[in-house]
Coordinates of C-alpha atoms in Angstrom, one line a residue:
M1 CA 0.3 0.1 0.1
G2 CA 3.1 2.1 0.9
R3 CA 4.3 1.6 -2.5
R4 CA 1.5 2.5 -4.8
Q5 CA 1.0 5.6 -2.8
R6 CA 4.6 7.1 -2.4
P7 CA 4.1 7.9 -6.9
I8 CA 1.0 9.0 -6.4
L9 CA 1.7 11.8 -3.6
K10 CA 4.9 12.8 -5.8
N11 CA 3.0 13.4 -8.6
L12 CA 0.6 15.7 -6.6
L13 CA 3.5 17.0 -5.0
G14 CA 5.0 17.6 -9.3
A15 CA 2.0 19.3 -9.4
L16 CA 2.1 21.9 -7.4
K17 CA 5.4 22.6 -7.4
D18 CA 4.5 23.7 -10.9
R19 CA 1.9 25.1 -10.7
A20 CA 3.4 27.4 -7.9
S21 CA 7.0 27.6 -10.6
Q22 CA 5.1 28.7 -13.5
S23 CA 2.0 30.9 -11.1
K24 CA 6.5 33.1 -10.2
A25 CA 7.4 33.3 -13.8
A26 CA 4.2 34.8 -15.0
L27 CA 4.2 37.5 -12.2
L28 CA 7.9 38.3 -13.4
S29 CA 7.5 38.4 -16.7
G30 CA 4.4 40.4 -16.9
P31 CA 1.0 39.6 -18.6
N32 CA 2.6 41.4 -21.7
T33 CA 6.0 39.0 -21.8
S34 CA 6.6 36.2 -23.4
S35 CA 8.7 34.4 -20.9
P36 CA 11.8 31.3 -22.0
H37 CA 11.7 30.5 -18.0
L38 CA 7.3 30.5 -17.9
A39 CA 7.8 28.4 -21.5
V40 CA 10.4 26.0 -20.2
L41 CA 8.3 25.2 -17.3
R42 CA 5.0 24.3 -19.3
A43 CA 6.7 22.1 -21.5
T44 CA 8.9 20.4 -19.2
T45 CA 6.1 19.7 -16.4
H46 CA 6.8 16.8 -14.0
D47 CA 4.2 15.2 -14.8
P48 CA 5.6 11.7 -15.8
S49 CA 2.4 10.2 -17.4
S50 CA 3.3 12.7 -21.0
P51 CA 5.6 13.5 -23.5
P52 CA 5.3 17.8 -23.2
R53 CA 3.1 18.5 -25.3
E54 CA 3.5 20.1 -29.5
K55 CA 1.7 23.9 -28.6
H56 CA 4.5 24.0 -25.6
V57 CA 7.5 23.3 -27.9
S58 CA 6.1 25.2 -30.9
V59 CA 6.2 28.2 -27.7
L60 CA 9.9 27.3 -27.3
L61 CA 10.9 27.0 -31.1
S62 CA 9.5 30.0 -32.0
F63 CA 11.9 32.4 -29.7
G64 CA 14.7 30.9 -32.8
H65 CA 12.6 34.1 -34.4
G66 CA 12.8 37.1 -32.2
S67 CA 16.8 38.0 -31.5
R68 CA 19.4 36.3 -30.8
L69 CA 18.7 37.7 -26.4
T70 CA 16.3 36.2 -26.6
A71 CA 17.6 32.0 -28.7
S72 CA 19.8 32.6 -25.7
C73 CA 17.6 32.8 -22.9
C74 CA 16.1 30.4 -24.1
V75 CA 18.4 27.8 -24.4
E76 CA 19.9 29.6 -21.0
A77 CA 16.3 28.3 -19.2
I78 CA 16.2 25.1 -20.9
M79 CA 20.0 24.3 -20.0
D80 CA 19.4 25.9 -15.7
R81 CA 16.4 23.4 -15.3
L82 CA 17.5 20.3 -17.2
H83 CA 21.0 20.8 -13.8
G84 CA 18.8 22.2 -11.4
T85 CA 15.7 19.6 -11.3
G86 CA 16.4 16.0 -9.9
S87 CA 13.5 15.1 -11.3
S88 CA 13.8 12.4 -13.9
S89 CA 10.3 13.2 -15.8
V90 CA 11.7 16.7 -15.7
A91 CA 15.5 15.6 -16.9
L92 CA 13.8 13.8 -19.7
K93 CA 11.4 16.2 -21.0
C94 CA 14.1 18.7 -21.3
L95 CA 15.5 16.2 -23.4
I96 CA 12.7 16.3 -26.1
A97 CA 13.1 20.1 -25.3
I98 CA 16.6 20.0 -26.8
H99 CA 16.2 17.5 -29.7
N100 CA 13.1 19.3 -31.1
I101 CA 15.3 22.2 -31.4
V102 CA 18.0 20.1 -32.8
R103 CA 16.0 18.8 -35.4
R104 CA 13.3 21.8 -36.1
G105 CA 14.0 25.1 -34.4
T106 CA 16.0 28.0 -36.6
F107 CA 19.4 28.8 -36.7
I108 CA 19.6 31.6 -34.1
L109 CA 18.5 28.8 -31.7
Q110 CA 20.6 26.2 -33.6
D111 CA 23.7 28.8 -33.0
Q112 CA 22.8 28.9 -29.7
L113 CA 22.6 25.4 -28.2
S114 CA 26.2 24.8 -30.6
I115 CA 27.8 26.9 -28.5
Y116 CA 26.1 26.8 -24.9
P117 CA 28.7 25.9 -23.1
S118 CA 31.5 27.9 -25.2
A119 CA 33.8 24.4 -23.8
G120 CA 31.7 21.8 -26.1
G121 CA 33.4 18.5 -25.4
R122 CA 31.8 15.5 -25.4
N123 CA 29.6 15.3 -21.8
Y124 CA 27.9 18.0 -23.3
L125 CA 25.0 17.5 -21.2
N126 CA 26.6 16.7 -18.3
L127 CA 23.9 13.6 -16.7
S128 CA 26.2 10.9 -16.4
N129 CA 25.7 11.3 -13.1
F130 CA 22.2 11.3 -12.5
R131 CA 20.0 10.5 -10.2
D132 CA 16.1 9.9 -8.9
D133 CA 15.8 7.6 -6.4
S134 CA 12.4 8.9 -5.6
S135 CA 10.8 5.8 -6.6
P136 CA 11.1 2.1 -8.6
E137 CA 10.3 3.6 -11.8
A138 CA 11.6 7.0 -11.1
W139 CA 15.0 4.9 -11.3
Q140 CA 14.5 3.2 -14.4
V141 CA 13.9 6.3 -15.7
C142 CA 16.9 7.2 -14.9
L143 CA 18.9 5.3 -16.9
W144 CA 17.1 6.6 -20.0
V145 CA 17.9 10.1 -19.1
R146 CA 21.3 9.0 -19.1
W147 CA 21.4 6.9 -22.6
Y148 CA 19.1 9.6 -24.3
A149 CA 21.7 13.0 -22.8
R150 CA 24.8 10.6 -24.2
V151 CA 22.9 10.2 -28.0
L152 CA 22.3 13.9 -27.8
E153 CA 25.4 14.6 -27.2
Q154 CA 27.1 12.1 -30.1
I155 CA 24.3 14.1 -32.5
L156 CA 26.3 17.2 -31.0
F157 CA 29.5 16.4 -31.6
S158 CA 28.8 15.3 -34.9
S159 CA 27.2 18.2 -35.8
R160 CA 30.8 20.5 -35.3
I161 CA 32.2 17.8 -37.7
L162 CA 29.2 17.9 -40.5
G163 CA 28.7 21.3 -40.1
S164 CA 25.3 21.1 -39.7
F165 CA 22.9 19.4 -38.0
L166 CA 22.0 15.7 -37.9
S167 CA 17.6 15.8 -37.9
S168 CA 18.3 19.5 -39.1
S169 CA 16.0 18.3 -42.5
L170 CA 13.7 15.5 -41.9
F171 CA 12.6 12.7 -44.7
S172 CA 9.4 10.8 -45.4
S173 CA 11.9 7.9 -46.8
F174 CA 15.0 6.1 -46.3
D175 CA 15.7 7.6 -50.0
D176 CA 14.6 10.5 -49.5
G177 CA 17.4 13.5 -50.3
F178 CA 19.5 10.7 -51.2
K179 CA 21.0 11.6 -54.1
E180 CA 21.9 15.4 -52.8
T181 CA 23.7 13.8 -50.0
K182 CA 26.2 12.1 -52.4
E183 CA 27.0 15.7 -54.5
E184 CA 28.2 16.8 -51.4
V185 CA 29.5 14.0 -50.2
S186 CA 31.8 13.5 -53.2
A187 CA 33.6 16.7 -53.2
L188 CA 35.7 15.8 -49.2
P189 CA 38.6 14.6 -49.8
N190 CA 39.6 11.7 -47.7
G191 CA 41.4 12.1 -43.9
H192 CA 37.3 14.4 -43.5
L193 CA 34.9 12.4 -45.7
L194 CA 36.6 9.4 -43.0
K195 CA 36.6 11.9 -40.1
E196 CA 32.8 12.4 -41.0
F197 CA 31.5 8.5 -41.0
D198 CA 33.5 7.4 -37.4
A199 CA 32.0 10.5 -36.5
L200 CA 28.0 9.1 -37.4
V201 CA 29.1 5.3 -36.6
G202 CA 29.6 6.8 -33.1
V203 CA 25.8 8.1 -33.0
V204 CA 24.4 4.6 -34.3
E205 CA 27.1 3.4 -31.7
E206 CA 25.2 5.7 -28.7
I207 CA 20.7 4.4 -30.7
C208 CA 21.6 1.0 -30.0
K209 CA 23.1 1.1 -26.7
V210 CA 19.3 1.4 -25.3
P211 CA 18.0 0.4 -22.1
E212 CA 15.7 -2.0 -21.6
Y213 CA 12.1 -1.2 -22.7
A214 CA 10.4 -3.6 -21.2
H215 CA 10.9 -1.6 -17.8
V216 CA 9.1 1.2 -19.1
R217 CA 6.7 0.5 -21.5
E218 CA 4.4 2.1 -20.1
N219 CA 5.6 5.3 -20.2
R220 CA 4.8 7.6 -22.5
V221 CA 7.5 10.2 -22.6
V222 CA 10.0 7.5 -22.4
A223 CA 7.7 6.6 -25.9
E224 CA 8.2 9.7 -27.5
V225 CA 12.4 9.7 -27.3
I226 CA 12.1 6.3 -29.0
R227 CA 9.7 7.7 -31.7
L228 CA 12.2 10.3 -31.9
V229 CA 15.9 9.5 -31.3
G230 CA 14.1 5.9 -33.9
E231 CA 13.9 8.9 -36.4
D232 CA 17.7 9.9 -36.0
N233 CA 18.6 6.3 -36.1
L234 CA 17.1 6.0 -40.0
M235 CA 19.3 9.7 -41.4
A236 CA 22.4 9.1 -39.2
Q237 CA 22.0 5.5 -41.2
R238 CA 21.4 6.8 -44.6
E239 CA 24.2 9.8 -43.9
I240 CA 27.1 6.9 -43.0
L241 CA 25.4 4.6 -46.3
V242 CA 26.5 7.6 -48.6
R243 CA 29.6 8.3 -46.9
A244 CA 30.2 3.8 -47.5
M245 CA 29.3 3.8 -51.1
E246 CA 32.1 6.8 -51.4
M247 CA 34.6 5.8 -49.2
R248 CA 34.2 2.3 -51.4
E249 CA 35.3 3.9 -54.7
R250 CA 38.3 5.5 -53.5
L251 CA 39.2 1.9 -51.3
S252 CA 41.9 1.9 -54.3
C253 CA 43.6 5.3 -53.0
L254 CA 43.6 5.4 -50.0
V255 CA 46.8 5.4 -47.7
F256 CA 48.1 2.7 -45.8
S257 CA 46.5 4.6 -41.8
D258 CA 43.4 5.9 -43.6
S259 CA 43.2 1.6 -45.1
V260 CA 43.3 0.5 -40.8
E261 CA 40.9 4.1 -39.6
L262 CA 38.4 2.8 -42.0
V263 CA 38.8 -0.3 -40.9
C264 CA 38.2 -0.3 -37.3
V265 CA 35.1 2.2 -37.8
L266 CA 33.4 -0.8 -40.3
K267 CA 34.7 -2.7 -36.8
R268 CA 32.9 -0.7 -34.7
L269 CA 29.9 -0.6 -36.5
E270 CA 29.6 -4.1 -37.3
N271 CA 29.5 -4.7 -33.6
C272 CA 26.0 -2.9 -33.5
K273 CA 24.9 -5.6 -36.1
E274 CA 22.5 -6.9 -34.4
K275 CA 21.2 -4.4 -32.6
L276 CA 21.1 -2.4 -36.0
L277 CA 18.3 -4.6 -37.3
F278 CA 15.8 -4.4 -35.0
L279 CA 16.1 -1.5 -34.5
S280 CA 15.6 -1.6 -38.3
S281 CA 13.0 -3.7 -39.1
N282 CA 10.8 -1.0 -39.6
E283 CA 10.0 -0.1 -42.7
K284 CA 11.6 3.4 -43.2
M285 CA 15.0 1.7 -41.8
K286 CA 15.1 -0.6 -44.3
G287 CA 18.3 1.4 -45.1
G288 CA 19.9 -1.1 -42.1
D289 CA 20.6 -4.0 -44.0
A290 CA 22.3 -2.2 -47.6
L291 CA 24.4 -0.9 -44.7
L292 CA 25.6 -4.4 -42.9
D293 CA 25.6 -5.7 -46.6
L294 CA 28.3 -3.0 -47.8
V295 CA 30.4 -3.2 -44.8
G296 CA 31.5 -6.6 -45.3
E297 CA 32.8 -6.0 -48.8
M298 CA 34.4 -3.3 -48.0
K299 CA 36.1 -5.2 -45.5
E300 CA 36.4 -7.9 -48.5
R301 CA 37.7 -5.2 -50.7
I302 CA 40.6 -3.9 -47.2
G303 CA 41.3 -7.2 -47.4
A304 CA 42.6 -7.8 -50.9
V305 CA 43.5 -4.7 -50.9
E306 CA 46.7 -4.4 -48.6
K307 CA 47.2 -8.5 -49.1
C308 CA 48.0 -7.1 -53.1
G309 CA 50.0 -4.4 -51.3
E310 CA 51.3 -6.7 -49.5
R311 CA 52.6 -9.0 -52.8
R312 CA 53.8 -6.0 -54.0
L313 CA 56.3 -4.9 -51.1
V314 CA 57.5 -8.2 -50.6
R315 CA 58.7 -8.6 -54.5
K316 CA 60.4 -5.4 -54.2
G317 CA 62.1 -5.8 -50.9
K318 CA 63.6 -8.8 -53.5
V319 CA 64.2 -6.6 -56.0
S320 CA 66.5 -3.8 -53.9
E321 CA 68.3 -6.0 -52.5
S322 CA 69.6 -8.2 -55.6
A323 CA 70.2 -4.5 -56.9
R324 CA 72.2 -3.8 -53.6
L325 CA 73.6 -6.9 -54.1
D326 CA 74.4 -6.3 -57.7
S327 CA 75.6 -2.6 -57.6
R328 CA 78.6 -4.0 -54.9
V329 CA 81.5 -3.0 -56.5
V330 CA 84.7 -6.7 -57.2
V331 CA 88.0 -5.0 -56.1
K332 CA 90.0 -7.3 -58.7
S333 CA 93.9 -6.6 -58.4
S334 CA 94.2 -5.1 -61.8
D335 CA 92.3 -2.4 -60.5
L336 CA 95.0 -1.1 -57.7
V337 CA 98.1 0.7 -58.4
R338 CA 101.0 0.8 -55.6
F339 CA 102.5 4.1 -54.3
S340 CA 106.0 4.7 -53.2
S341 CA 104.7 4.8 -49.4
G342 CA 103.0 1.4 -50.1
R343 CA 99.8 3.1 -49.9
M344 CA 97.0 1.0 -52.5
E345 CA 94.3 2.9 -54.4
L346 CA 91.8 2.6 -57.6
L347 CA 93.1 3.2 -60.2
P348 CA 90.3 5.7 -61.6
D349 CA 87.7 5.2 -65.0
S350 CA 90.1 7.2 -67.3
V351 CA 93.3 5.2 -66.6
M352 CA 91.4 2.5 -66.6

């Protein structure tokens, strides 16, 4: 009985805190002012049963249509809310808000997100130690908070390398936008292409570390997270496939160090095979099979290229050794001249 009452009491206290915080923010902002702080509070309530409403997310995104200062205040308010809460539900909703900025925000809003904090780095959202032990359910959701933060961190990190946000444009199917992306990728030098390939594989790796879903199957906030990340998985696979196809065309001209690095990245991607196929079972995720088939083909071709290279090196080594033997000067007694001091020297060519 006590366990059943605890979540109810927790939800009631959360609702009271939300109402008090929103009332305070409304008074401070004034009746005719749209406050980023108030908009964030409305989009990130303590209610564990429902994700942020679309109208509240739209209000957050609208701050990207104003000044840079307004957009900065919006991002700062989300980050303050995220790092100031101990509620797993609030934290997940903050991350959903950040994800929507990545996917649908204006350039000015995305720009403010990308430079916050100014140091950046891999641990961008700093939620690796997030804990909520207020209930067994909240403890399970904590796993999703930490995982979702790592996925978003990797997306933000890869976006810096790609020069644009991975989710900045949505496509209805796997093939949409494929040709346009291929044309852009074909102009990249090998080193940068490999760097982008590595960053995108990092996104898929984090997505494939998804926690066990059975314990939170009824949680609608987690369901929204799965939907958003699932679409990112589709786009990451498409971007990887484009770059893998381009790398396949360049295998014969890769330097040895790039070939080694490419094999390492391909192995990392292959290690995600089971989860990748599971996540790609949806019709929209049909690129998973094609991508893994291409990975296997590329590894075989790289192995063949390396073996041919080794044979060439062996043949070259044998030739150079014989050349060194042939080039040695064999000195005969007839080629020597004796000086009065007893010293012997070779006769110059003109004399010989």
